[in-house]
CSV table of C-alpha atoms and ligand atoms in Angstrom, one decimal:
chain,number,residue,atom,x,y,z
K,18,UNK,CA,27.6,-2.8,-27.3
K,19,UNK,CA,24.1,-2.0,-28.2
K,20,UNK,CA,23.1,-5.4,-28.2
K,21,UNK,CA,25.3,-5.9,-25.3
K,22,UNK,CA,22.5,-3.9,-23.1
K,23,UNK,CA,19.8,-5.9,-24.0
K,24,UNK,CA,21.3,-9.4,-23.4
K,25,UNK,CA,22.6,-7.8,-20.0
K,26,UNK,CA,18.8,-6.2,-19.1
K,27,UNK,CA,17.5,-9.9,-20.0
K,28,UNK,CA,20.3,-12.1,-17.5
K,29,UNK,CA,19.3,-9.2,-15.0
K,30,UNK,CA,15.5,-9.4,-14.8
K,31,UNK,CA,15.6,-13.1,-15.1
K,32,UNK,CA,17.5,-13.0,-11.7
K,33,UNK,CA,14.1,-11.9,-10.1
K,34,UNK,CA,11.8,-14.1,-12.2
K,35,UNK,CA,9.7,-11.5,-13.7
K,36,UNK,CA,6.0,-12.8,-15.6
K,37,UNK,CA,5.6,-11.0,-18.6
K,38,UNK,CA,2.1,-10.9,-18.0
K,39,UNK,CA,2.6,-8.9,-14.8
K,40,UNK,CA,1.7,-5.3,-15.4
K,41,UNK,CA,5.0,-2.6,-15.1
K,42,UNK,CA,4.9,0.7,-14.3
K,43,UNK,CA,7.8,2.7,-16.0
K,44,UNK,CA,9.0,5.7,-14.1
K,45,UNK,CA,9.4,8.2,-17.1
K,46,UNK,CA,11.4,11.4,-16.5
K,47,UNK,CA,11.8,12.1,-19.7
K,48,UNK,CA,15.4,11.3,-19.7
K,49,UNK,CA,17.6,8.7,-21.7
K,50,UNK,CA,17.6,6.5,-18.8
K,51,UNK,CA,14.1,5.3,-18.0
K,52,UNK,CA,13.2,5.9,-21.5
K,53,UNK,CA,15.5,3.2,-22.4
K,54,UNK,CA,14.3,0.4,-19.6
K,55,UNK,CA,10.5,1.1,-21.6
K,56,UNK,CA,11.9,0.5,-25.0
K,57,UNK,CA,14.1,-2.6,-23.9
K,58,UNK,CA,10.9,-3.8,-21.6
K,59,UNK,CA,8.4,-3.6,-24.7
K,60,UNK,CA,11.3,-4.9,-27.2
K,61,UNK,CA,11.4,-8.0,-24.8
K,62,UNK,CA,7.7,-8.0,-24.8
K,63,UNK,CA,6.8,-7.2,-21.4
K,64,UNK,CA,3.5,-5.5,-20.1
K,65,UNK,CA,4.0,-2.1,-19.4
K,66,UNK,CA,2.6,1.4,-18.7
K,67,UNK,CA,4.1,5.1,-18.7
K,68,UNK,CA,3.9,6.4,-15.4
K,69,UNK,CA,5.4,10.1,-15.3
K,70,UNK,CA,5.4,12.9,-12.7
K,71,UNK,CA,4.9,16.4,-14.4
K,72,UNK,CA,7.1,18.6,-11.9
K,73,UNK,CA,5.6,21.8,-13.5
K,74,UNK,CA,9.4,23.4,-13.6
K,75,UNK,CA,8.2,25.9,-16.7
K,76,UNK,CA,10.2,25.1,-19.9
K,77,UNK,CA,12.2,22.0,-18.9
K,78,UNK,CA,9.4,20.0,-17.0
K,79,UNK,CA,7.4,21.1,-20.6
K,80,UNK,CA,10.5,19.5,-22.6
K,81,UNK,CA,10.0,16.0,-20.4
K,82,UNK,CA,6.8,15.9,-20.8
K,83,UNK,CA,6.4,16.3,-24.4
K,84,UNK,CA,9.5,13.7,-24.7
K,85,UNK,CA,7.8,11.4,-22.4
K,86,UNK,CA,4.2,11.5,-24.6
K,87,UNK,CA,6.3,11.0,-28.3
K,88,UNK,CA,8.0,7.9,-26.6
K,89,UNK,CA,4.6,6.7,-25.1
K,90,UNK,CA,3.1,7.2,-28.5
K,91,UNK,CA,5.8,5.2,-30.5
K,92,UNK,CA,5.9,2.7,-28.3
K,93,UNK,CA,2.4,2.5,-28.3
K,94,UNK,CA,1.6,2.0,-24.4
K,95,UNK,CA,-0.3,3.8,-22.0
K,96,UNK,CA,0.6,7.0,-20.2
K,97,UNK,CA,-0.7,8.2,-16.8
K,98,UNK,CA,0.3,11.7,-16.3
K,99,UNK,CA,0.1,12.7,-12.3
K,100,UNK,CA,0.2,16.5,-12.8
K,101,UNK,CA,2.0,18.1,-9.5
K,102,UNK,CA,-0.1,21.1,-9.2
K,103,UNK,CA,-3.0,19.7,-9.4
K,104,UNK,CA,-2.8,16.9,-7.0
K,105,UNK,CA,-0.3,18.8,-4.4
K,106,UNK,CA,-1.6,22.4,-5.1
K,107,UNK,CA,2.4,23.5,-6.1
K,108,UNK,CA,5.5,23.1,-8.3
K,109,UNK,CA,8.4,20.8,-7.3
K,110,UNK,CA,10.0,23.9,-6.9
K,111,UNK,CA,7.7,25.5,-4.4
K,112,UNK,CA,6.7,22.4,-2.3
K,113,UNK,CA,10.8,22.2,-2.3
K,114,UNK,CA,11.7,25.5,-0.9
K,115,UNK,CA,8.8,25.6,1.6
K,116,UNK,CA,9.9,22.4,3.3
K,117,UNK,CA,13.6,23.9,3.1
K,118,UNK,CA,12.7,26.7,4.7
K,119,UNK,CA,11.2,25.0,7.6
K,120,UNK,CA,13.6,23.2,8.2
K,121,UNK,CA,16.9,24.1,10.3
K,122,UNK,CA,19.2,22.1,8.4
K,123,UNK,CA,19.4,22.7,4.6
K,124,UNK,CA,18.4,19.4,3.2
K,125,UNK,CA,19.7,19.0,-0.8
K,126,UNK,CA,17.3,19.7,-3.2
K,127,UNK,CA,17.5,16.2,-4.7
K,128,UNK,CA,17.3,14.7,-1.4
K,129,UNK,CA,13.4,16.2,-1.4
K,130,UNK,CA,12.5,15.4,-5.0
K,131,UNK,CA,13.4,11.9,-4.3
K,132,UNK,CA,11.2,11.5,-1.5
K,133,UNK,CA,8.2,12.8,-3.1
K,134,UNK,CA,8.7,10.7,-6.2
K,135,UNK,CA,8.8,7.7,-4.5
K,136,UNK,CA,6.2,8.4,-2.3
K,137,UNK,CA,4.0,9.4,-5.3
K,138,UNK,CA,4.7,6.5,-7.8
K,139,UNK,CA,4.5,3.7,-4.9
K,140,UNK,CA,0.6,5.2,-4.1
K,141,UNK,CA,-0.1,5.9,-7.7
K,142,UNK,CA,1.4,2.7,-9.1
K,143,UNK,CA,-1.1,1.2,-6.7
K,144,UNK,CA,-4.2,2.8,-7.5
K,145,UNK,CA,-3.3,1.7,-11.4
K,146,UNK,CA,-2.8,-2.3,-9.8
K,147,UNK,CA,0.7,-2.0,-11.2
K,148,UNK,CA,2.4,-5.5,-10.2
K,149,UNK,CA,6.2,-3.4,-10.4
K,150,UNK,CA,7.4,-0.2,-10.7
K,151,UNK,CA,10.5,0.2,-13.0
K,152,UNK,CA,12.8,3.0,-12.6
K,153,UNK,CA,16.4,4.2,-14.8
K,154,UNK,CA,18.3,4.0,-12.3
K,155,UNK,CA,21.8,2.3,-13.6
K,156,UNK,CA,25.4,1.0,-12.4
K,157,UNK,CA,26.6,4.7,-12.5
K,158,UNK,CA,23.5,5.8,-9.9
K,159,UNK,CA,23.8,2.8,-7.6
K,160,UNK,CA,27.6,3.2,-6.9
K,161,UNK,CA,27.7,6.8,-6.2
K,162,UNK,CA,24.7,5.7,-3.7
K,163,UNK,CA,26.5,3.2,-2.4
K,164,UNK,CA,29.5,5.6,-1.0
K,165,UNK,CA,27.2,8.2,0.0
K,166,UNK,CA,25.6,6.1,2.1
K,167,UNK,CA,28.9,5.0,3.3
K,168,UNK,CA,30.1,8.0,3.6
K,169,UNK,CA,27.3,9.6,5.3
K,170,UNK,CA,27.3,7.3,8.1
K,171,UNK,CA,24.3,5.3,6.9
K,172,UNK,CA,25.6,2.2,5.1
K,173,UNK,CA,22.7,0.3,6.8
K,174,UNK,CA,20.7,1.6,4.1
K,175,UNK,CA,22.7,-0.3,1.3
K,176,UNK,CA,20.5,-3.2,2.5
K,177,UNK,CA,18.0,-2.6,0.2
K,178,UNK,CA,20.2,-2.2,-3.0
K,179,UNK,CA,19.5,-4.9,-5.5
K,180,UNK,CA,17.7,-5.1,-8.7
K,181,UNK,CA,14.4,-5.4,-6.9
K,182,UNK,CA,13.3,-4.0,-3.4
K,183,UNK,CA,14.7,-6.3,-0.9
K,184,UNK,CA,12.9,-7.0,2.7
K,185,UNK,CA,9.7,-5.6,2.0
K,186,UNK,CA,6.7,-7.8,1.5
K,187,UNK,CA,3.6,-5.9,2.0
K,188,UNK,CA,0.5,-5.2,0.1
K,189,UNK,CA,0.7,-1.7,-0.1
K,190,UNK,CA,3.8,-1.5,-1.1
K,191,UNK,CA,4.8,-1.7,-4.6
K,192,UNK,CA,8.1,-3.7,-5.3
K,193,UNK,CA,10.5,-1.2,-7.4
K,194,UNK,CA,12.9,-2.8,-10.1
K,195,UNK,CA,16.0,-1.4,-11.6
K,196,UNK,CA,16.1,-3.3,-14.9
K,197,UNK,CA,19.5,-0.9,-15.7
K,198,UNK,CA,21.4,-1.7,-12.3
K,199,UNK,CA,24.1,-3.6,-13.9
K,200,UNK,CA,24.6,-0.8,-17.3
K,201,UNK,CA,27.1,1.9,-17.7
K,202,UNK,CA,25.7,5.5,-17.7
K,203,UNK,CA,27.7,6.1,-21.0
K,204,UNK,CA,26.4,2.7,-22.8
K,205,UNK,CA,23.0,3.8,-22.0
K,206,UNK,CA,23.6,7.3,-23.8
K,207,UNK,CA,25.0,5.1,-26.5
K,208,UNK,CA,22.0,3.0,-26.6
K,209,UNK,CA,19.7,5.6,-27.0
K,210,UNK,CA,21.5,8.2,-29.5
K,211,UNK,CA,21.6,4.6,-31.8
K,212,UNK,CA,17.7,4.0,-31.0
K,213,UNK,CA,17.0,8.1,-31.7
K,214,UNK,CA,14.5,7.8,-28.6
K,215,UNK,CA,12.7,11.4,-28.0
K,216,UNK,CA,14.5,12.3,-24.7
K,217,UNK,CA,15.8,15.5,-22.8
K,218,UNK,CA,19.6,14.9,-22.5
K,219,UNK,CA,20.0,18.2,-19.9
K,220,UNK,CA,20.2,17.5,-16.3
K,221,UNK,CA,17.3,19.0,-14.2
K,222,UNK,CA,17.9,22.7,-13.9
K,223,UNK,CA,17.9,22.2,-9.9
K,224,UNK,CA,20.2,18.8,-9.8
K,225,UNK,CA,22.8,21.1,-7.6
K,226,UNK,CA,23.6,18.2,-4.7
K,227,UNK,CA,27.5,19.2,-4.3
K,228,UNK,CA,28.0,16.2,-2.6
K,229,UNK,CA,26.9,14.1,-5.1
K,230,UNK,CA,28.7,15.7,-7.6
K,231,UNK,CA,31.6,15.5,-5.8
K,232,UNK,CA,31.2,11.5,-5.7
K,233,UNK,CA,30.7,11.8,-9.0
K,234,UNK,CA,33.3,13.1,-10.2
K,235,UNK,CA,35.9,10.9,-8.0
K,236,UNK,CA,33.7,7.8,-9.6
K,237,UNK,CA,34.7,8.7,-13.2
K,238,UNK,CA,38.0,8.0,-11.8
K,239,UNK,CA,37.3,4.6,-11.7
K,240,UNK,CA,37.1,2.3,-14.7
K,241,UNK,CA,34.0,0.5,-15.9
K,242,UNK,CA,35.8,-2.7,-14.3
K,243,UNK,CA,36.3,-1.3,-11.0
K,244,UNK,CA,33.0,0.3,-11.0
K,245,UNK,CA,31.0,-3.3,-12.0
K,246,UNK,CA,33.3,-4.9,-9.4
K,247,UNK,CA,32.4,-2.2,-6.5
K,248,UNK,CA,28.5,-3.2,-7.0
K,249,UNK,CA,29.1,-7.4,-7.6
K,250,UNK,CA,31.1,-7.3,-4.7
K,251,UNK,CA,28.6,-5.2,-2.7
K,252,UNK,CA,25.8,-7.6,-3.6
K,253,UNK,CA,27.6,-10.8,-2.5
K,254,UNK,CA,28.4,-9.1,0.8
K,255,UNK,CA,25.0,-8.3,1.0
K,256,UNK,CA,23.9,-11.9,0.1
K,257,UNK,CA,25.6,-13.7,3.0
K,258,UNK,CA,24.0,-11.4,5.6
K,259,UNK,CA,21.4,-13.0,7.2
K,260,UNK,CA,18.0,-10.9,5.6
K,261,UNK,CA,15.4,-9.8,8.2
K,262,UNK,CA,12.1,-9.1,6.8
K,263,UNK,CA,11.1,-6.0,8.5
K,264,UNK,CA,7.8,-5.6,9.4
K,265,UNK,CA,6.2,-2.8,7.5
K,266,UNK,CA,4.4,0.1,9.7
K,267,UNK,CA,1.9,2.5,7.8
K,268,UNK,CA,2.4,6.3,7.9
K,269,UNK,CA,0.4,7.5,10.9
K,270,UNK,CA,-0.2,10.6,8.7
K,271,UNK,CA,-1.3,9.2,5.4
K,272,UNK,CA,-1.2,5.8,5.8
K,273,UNK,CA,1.3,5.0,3.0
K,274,UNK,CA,4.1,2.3,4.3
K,275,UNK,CA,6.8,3.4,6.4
K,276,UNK,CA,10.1,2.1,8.2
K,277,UNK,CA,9.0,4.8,11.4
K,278,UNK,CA,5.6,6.0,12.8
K,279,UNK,CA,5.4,8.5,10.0
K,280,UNK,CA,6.7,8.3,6.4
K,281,UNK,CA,9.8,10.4,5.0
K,282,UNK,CA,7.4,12.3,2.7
K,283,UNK,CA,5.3,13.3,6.1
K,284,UNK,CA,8.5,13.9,8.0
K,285,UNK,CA,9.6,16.1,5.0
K,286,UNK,CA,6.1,18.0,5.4
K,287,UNK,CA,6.3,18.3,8.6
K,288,UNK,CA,8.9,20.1,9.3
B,4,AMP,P1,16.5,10.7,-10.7
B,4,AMP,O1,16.3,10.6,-9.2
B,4,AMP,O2,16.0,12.0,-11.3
B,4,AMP,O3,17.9,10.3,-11.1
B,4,AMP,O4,15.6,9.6,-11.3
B,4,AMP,C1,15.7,8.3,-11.1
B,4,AMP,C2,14.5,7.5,-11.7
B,4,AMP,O5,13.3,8.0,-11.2
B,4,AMP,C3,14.4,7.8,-13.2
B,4,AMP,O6,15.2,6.9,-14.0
B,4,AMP,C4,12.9,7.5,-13.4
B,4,AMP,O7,12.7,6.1,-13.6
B,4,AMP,C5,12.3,8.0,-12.2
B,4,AMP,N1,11.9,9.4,-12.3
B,4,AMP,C6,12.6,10.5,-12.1
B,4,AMP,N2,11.9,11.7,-12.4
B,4,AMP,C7,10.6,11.2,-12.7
B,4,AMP,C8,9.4,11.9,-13.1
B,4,AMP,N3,9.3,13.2,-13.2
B,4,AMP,N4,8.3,11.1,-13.4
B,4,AMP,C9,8.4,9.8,-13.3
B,4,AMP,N5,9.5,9.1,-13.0
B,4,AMP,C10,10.6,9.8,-12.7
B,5,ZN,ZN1,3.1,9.7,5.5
């Protein structure tokens, strides 16, 4: 099984034609999953960095981080630390209940992290001249994503799913890779309970999306078949539509790119 994972990381990223010479940014959380894609990535001899986003949540964002430096350090790569309070002036926590209580409709605390990640690591992966930005995010992830897009009303925005960002060409813009898309949740845990890799194996303390966890629980209804079938099939579908290649637009507020006049992390501040 173990080596099962690598095999299946190396057919994925030689879909997308990677150059080991081009410099990877790994989104570390501190948890199994990301912390696996920078073990397989150096293992496979790839150029990467540590990239991680101290959330400054007291004890648990303390237990990350220190996971995130041990694996850094016996991997022997480079870690860029972007410290929250520093560069935002607040926790997660804060900045996350200040926006909520703005705004009229209660939007899910994970919904708000996720912006603010993304919209950090794409600026910050930038800055470092990262070529990619590599993120943990695995078959388990990208099928619960897929029906709640569907099932939100949105499934316009399965468009982009892939192993790499799709329809976005743009200089500013940092293309994100999912080197983990086609892996099992529970093979990754495997992989990295063999490996003894320094991770935090709790969720986040404020991971309380009932939606999601309600897709999540119908998805571990499915078998591992049905599950890799759900996101093959989703991908051919995908492949046969005719891809447009938006045109980027640039935040009017900070400048970062955006798919409106003003970027989901602005919309999120603004309200
Ligand atoms: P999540 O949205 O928490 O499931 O995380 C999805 C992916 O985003 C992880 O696999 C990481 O690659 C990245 N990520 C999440 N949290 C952080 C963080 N604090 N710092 C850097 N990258 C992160
Ligand atoms: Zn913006």
């Amino acid at each position: 099984m173990n080596q099962n994972i690598e095999t299946k990381i190396k057919q994925t990223l030689s879909k997308i034609k990677l150059n080991k010479k081009n410099k990877i940014l790994v989104a570390l959380s501190g948890g199994k999953d990301s912390s696996v894609v920078a073990y397989v990535l150096k293992k496979l001899g790839y150029t990467i960095e540590g990239f991680h986003i101290d959330l400054k949540m007291g004890g648990y964002s303390e237990k990350c981080l220190n996971a995130v430096k041990k694996l850094c350090e016996e991997l022997d790569i480079k870690l860029h630390v972007y410290d929250i309070r520093k560069e935002m002036g607040n926790s997660m926590c804060n900045i996350r209940l200040s926006v909520q209580s703005q705004s009229k409709n209660k939007i899910k605390n994970c919904a708000i992290c996720g912006v603010i990640k993304k919209w950090i690591l794409n600026k910050e992966a930038r800055k470092l001249k990262a070529d990619y930005i590599a993120t943990g995010h695995h078959l388990d992830d990208e099928t619960q994503t897929f029906l709640l897009n569907i099932l939100k009303g949105s499934p316009e925005l399965n468009a982009n799913t892939g192993v790499i960002t799709k329809n976005v060409k743009d200089k500013m813009f940092i293309p994100r890779i999912k080197p983990l898309f086609f892996i099992l949740e529970k093979d990754i845990k495997e992989y990295s309970l063999k490996h003894k890799l320094p991770v935090v194996y709790e969720k986040c303390p404020c991971a309380i999306d009932s939606y999601r966890i309600q897709i999540r629980e119908f998805m571990g209804s499915l078998s591992d078949k049905q599950k890799e079938n759900l996101m093959k099939n989703e991908l051919k579908v995908l492949d046969r539509i005719k891809k447009e290649h938006k045109k980027i637009r640039y935040c009017e507020i900070c400048g970062e790119p955006a798919r409106g006049k003003v970027c989901r992390m602005c919309a999120l501040m603004r309200k």
